[in-house]
PDB file of C-alpha atoms in Angstrom:
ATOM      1  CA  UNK A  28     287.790 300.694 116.050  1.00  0.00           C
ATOM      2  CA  UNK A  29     288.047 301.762 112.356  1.00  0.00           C
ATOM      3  CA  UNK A  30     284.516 302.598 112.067  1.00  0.00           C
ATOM      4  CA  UNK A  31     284.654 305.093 115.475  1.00  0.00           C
ATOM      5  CA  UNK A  32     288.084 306.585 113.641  1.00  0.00           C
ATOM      6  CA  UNK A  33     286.221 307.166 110.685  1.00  0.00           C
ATOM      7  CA  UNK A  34     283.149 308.568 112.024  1.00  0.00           C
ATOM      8  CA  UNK A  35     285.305 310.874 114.247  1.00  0.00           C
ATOM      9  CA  UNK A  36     287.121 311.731 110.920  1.00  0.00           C
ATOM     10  CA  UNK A  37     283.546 312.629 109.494  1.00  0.00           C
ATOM     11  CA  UNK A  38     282.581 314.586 112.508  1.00  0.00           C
ATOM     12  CA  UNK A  39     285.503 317.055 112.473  1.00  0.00           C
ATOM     13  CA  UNK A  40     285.080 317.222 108.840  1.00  0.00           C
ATOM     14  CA  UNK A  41     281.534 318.729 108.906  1.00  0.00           C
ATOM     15  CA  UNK A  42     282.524 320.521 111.859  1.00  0.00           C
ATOM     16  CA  UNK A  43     285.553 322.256 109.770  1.00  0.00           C
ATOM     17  CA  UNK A  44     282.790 323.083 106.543  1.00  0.00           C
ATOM     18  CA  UNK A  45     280.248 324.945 109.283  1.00  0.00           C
ATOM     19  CA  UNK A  46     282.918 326.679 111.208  1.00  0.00           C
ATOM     20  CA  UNK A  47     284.618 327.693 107.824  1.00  0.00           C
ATOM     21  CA  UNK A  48     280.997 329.471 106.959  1.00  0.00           C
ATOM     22  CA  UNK A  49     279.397 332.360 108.380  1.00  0.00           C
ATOM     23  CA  UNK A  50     276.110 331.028 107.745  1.00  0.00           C
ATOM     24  CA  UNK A  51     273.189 329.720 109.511  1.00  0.00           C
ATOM     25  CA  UNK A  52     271.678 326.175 109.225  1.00  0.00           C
ATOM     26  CA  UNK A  53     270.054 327.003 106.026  1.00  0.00           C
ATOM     27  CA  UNK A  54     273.274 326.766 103.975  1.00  0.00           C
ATOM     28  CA  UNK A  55     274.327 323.327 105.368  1.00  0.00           C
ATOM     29  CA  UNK A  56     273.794 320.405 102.922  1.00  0.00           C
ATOM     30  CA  UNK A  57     271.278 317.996 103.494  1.00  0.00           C
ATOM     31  CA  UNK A  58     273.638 315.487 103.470  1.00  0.00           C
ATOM     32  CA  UNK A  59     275.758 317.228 105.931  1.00  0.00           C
ATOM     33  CA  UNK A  60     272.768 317.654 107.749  1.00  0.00           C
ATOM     34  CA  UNK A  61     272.182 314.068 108.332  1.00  0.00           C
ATOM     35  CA  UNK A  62     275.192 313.310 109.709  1.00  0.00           C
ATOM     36  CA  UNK A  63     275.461 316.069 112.131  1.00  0.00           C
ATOM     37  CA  UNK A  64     272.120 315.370 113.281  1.00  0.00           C
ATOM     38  CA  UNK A  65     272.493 311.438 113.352  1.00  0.00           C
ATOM     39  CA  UNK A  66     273.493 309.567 116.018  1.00  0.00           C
ATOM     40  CA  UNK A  67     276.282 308.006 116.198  1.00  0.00           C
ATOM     41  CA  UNK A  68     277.075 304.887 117.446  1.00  0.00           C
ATOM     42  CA  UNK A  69     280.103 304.603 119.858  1.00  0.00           C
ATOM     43  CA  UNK A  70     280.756 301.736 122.461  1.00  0.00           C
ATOM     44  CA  UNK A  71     280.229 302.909 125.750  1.00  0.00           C
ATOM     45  CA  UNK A  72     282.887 302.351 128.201  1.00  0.00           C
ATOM     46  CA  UNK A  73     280.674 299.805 129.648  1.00  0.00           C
ATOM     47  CA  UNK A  74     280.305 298.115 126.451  1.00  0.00           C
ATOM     48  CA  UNK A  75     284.670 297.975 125.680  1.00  0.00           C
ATOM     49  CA  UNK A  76     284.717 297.147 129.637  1.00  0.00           C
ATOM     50  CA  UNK A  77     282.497 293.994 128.395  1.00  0.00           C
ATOM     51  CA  UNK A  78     284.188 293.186 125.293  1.00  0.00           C
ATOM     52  CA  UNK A  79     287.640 293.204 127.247  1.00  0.00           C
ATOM     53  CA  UNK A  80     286.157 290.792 129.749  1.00  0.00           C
ATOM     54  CA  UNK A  81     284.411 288.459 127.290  1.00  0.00           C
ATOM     55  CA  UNK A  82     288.366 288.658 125.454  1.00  0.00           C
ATOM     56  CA  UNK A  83     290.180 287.966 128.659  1.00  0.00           C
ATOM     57  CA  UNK A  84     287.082 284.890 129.381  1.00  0.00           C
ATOM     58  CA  UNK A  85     287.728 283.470 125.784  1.00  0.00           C
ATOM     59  CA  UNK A  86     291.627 283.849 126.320  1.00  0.00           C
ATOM     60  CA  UNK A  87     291.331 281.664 129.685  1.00  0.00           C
ATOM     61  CA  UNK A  88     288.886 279.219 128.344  1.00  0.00           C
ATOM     62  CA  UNK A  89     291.408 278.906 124.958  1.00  0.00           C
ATOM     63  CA  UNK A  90     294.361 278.319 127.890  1.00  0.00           C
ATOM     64  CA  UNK A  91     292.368 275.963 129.979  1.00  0.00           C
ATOM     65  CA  UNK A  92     291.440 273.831 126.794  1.00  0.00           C
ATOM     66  CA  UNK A  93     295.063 273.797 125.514  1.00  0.00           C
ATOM     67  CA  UNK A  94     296.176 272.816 129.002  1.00  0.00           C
ATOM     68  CA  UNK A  95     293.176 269.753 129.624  1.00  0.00           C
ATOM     69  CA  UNK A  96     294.301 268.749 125.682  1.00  0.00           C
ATOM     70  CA  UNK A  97     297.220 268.110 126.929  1.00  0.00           C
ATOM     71  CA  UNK A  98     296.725 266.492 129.541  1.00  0.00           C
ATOM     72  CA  UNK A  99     294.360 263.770 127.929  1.00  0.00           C
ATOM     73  CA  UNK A 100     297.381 263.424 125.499  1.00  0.00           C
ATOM     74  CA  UNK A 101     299.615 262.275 128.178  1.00  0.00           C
ATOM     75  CA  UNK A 102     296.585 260.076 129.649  1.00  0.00           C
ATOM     76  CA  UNK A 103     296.150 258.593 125.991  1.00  0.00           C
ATOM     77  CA  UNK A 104     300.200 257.873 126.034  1.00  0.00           C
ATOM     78  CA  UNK A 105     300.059 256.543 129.944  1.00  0.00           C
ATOM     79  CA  UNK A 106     297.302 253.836 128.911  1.00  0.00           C
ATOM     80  CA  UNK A 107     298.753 253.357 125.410  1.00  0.00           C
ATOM     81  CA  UNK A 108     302.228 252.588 127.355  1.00  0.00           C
ATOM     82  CA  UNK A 109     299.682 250.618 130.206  1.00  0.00           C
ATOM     83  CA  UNK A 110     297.993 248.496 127.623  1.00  0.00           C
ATOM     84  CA  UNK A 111     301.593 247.297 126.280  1.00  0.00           C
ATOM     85  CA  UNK A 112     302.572 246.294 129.263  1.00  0.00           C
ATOM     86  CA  UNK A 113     299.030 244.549 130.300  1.00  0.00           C
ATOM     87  CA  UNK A 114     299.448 242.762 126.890  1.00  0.00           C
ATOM     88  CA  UNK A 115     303.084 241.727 127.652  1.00  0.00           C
ATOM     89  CA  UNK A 116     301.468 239.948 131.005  1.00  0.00           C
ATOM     90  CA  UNK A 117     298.691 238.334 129.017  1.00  0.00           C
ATOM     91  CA  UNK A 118     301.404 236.418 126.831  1.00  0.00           C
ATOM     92  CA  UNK A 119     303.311 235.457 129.175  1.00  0.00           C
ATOM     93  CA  UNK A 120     300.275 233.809 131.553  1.00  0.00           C
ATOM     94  CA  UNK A 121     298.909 232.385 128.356  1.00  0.00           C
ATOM     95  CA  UNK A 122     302.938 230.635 127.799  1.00  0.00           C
ATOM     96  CA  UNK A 123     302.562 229.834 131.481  1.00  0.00           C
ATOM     97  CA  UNK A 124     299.390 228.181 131.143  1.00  0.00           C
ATOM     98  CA  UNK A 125     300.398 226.164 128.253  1.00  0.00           C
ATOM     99  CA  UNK A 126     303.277 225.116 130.208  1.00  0.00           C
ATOM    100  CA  UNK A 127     301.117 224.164 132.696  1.00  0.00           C
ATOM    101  CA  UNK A 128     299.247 221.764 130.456  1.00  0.00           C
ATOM    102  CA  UNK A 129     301.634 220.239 129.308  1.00  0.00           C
ATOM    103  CA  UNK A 130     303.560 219.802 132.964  1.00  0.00           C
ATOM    104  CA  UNK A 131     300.043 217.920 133.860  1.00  0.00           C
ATOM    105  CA  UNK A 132     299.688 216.011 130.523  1.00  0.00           C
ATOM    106  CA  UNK A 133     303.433 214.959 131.405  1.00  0.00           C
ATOM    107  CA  UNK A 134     302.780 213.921 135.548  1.00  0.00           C
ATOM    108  CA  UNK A 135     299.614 211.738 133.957  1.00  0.00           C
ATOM    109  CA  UNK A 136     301.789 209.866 131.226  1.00  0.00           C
ATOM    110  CA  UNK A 137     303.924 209.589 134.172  1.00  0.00           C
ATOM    111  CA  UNK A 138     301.448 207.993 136.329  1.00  0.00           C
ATOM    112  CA  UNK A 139     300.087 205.546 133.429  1.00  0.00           C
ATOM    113  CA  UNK A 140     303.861 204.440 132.905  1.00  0.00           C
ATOM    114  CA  UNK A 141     304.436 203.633 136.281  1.00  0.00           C
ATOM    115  CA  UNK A 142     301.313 201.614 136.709  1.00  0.00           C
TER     116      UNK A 142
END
């Protein structure tokens, strides 16, 4: 965008020098020369057309990965939150277990005292 203001800057430049001068094409600079006679390299309005597109693509993509980052943050959180709980259960059946051990070590001292 600065380069095409610039260049369009140069352009009316040169064309204010030859306009200023009565003369023919013999009197213009080579420099000045070069540039008239160069060309000059402006996006088409294809081109912006495809530069706006390939913007608005990036800026959907950027949204879509902000929104799926979130969302595996609150999946991280849900089995973070799931694995407390899961390890909450696992104590307590291990407790229950033990107290099941010792219920049947007690019912077989029982048994031996009763005999």
């Amino acid at each position: 965008m600065q380069r095409e203001k610039e260049e369009q800057e140069e352009v009316k430049l040169i064309s204010n020098i030859i306009n200023q001068t009565d003369d023919f094409e013999d009197d213009i600079l080579p420099e000045f020369e070069k540039l008239l006679f160069e060309e000059i390299d402006f996006l088409s309005l294809d081109e912006k057309t495809d530069e706006d597109k390939k913007w608005r693509v990036y800026a959907i993509e950027m949204a879509n990965s902000a929104s799926e980052l979130e969302w595996l943050h609150n999946q991280v959180k849900e089995l973070e939150e799931r694995e407390v709980k899961l390890d909450g259960e696992l104590l307590e059946y291990y407790g229950l277990k033990d107290q099941e051990e010792d219920f049947v070590e007690l019912q077989r001292q029982l048994k031996l005292e009763r005999n």
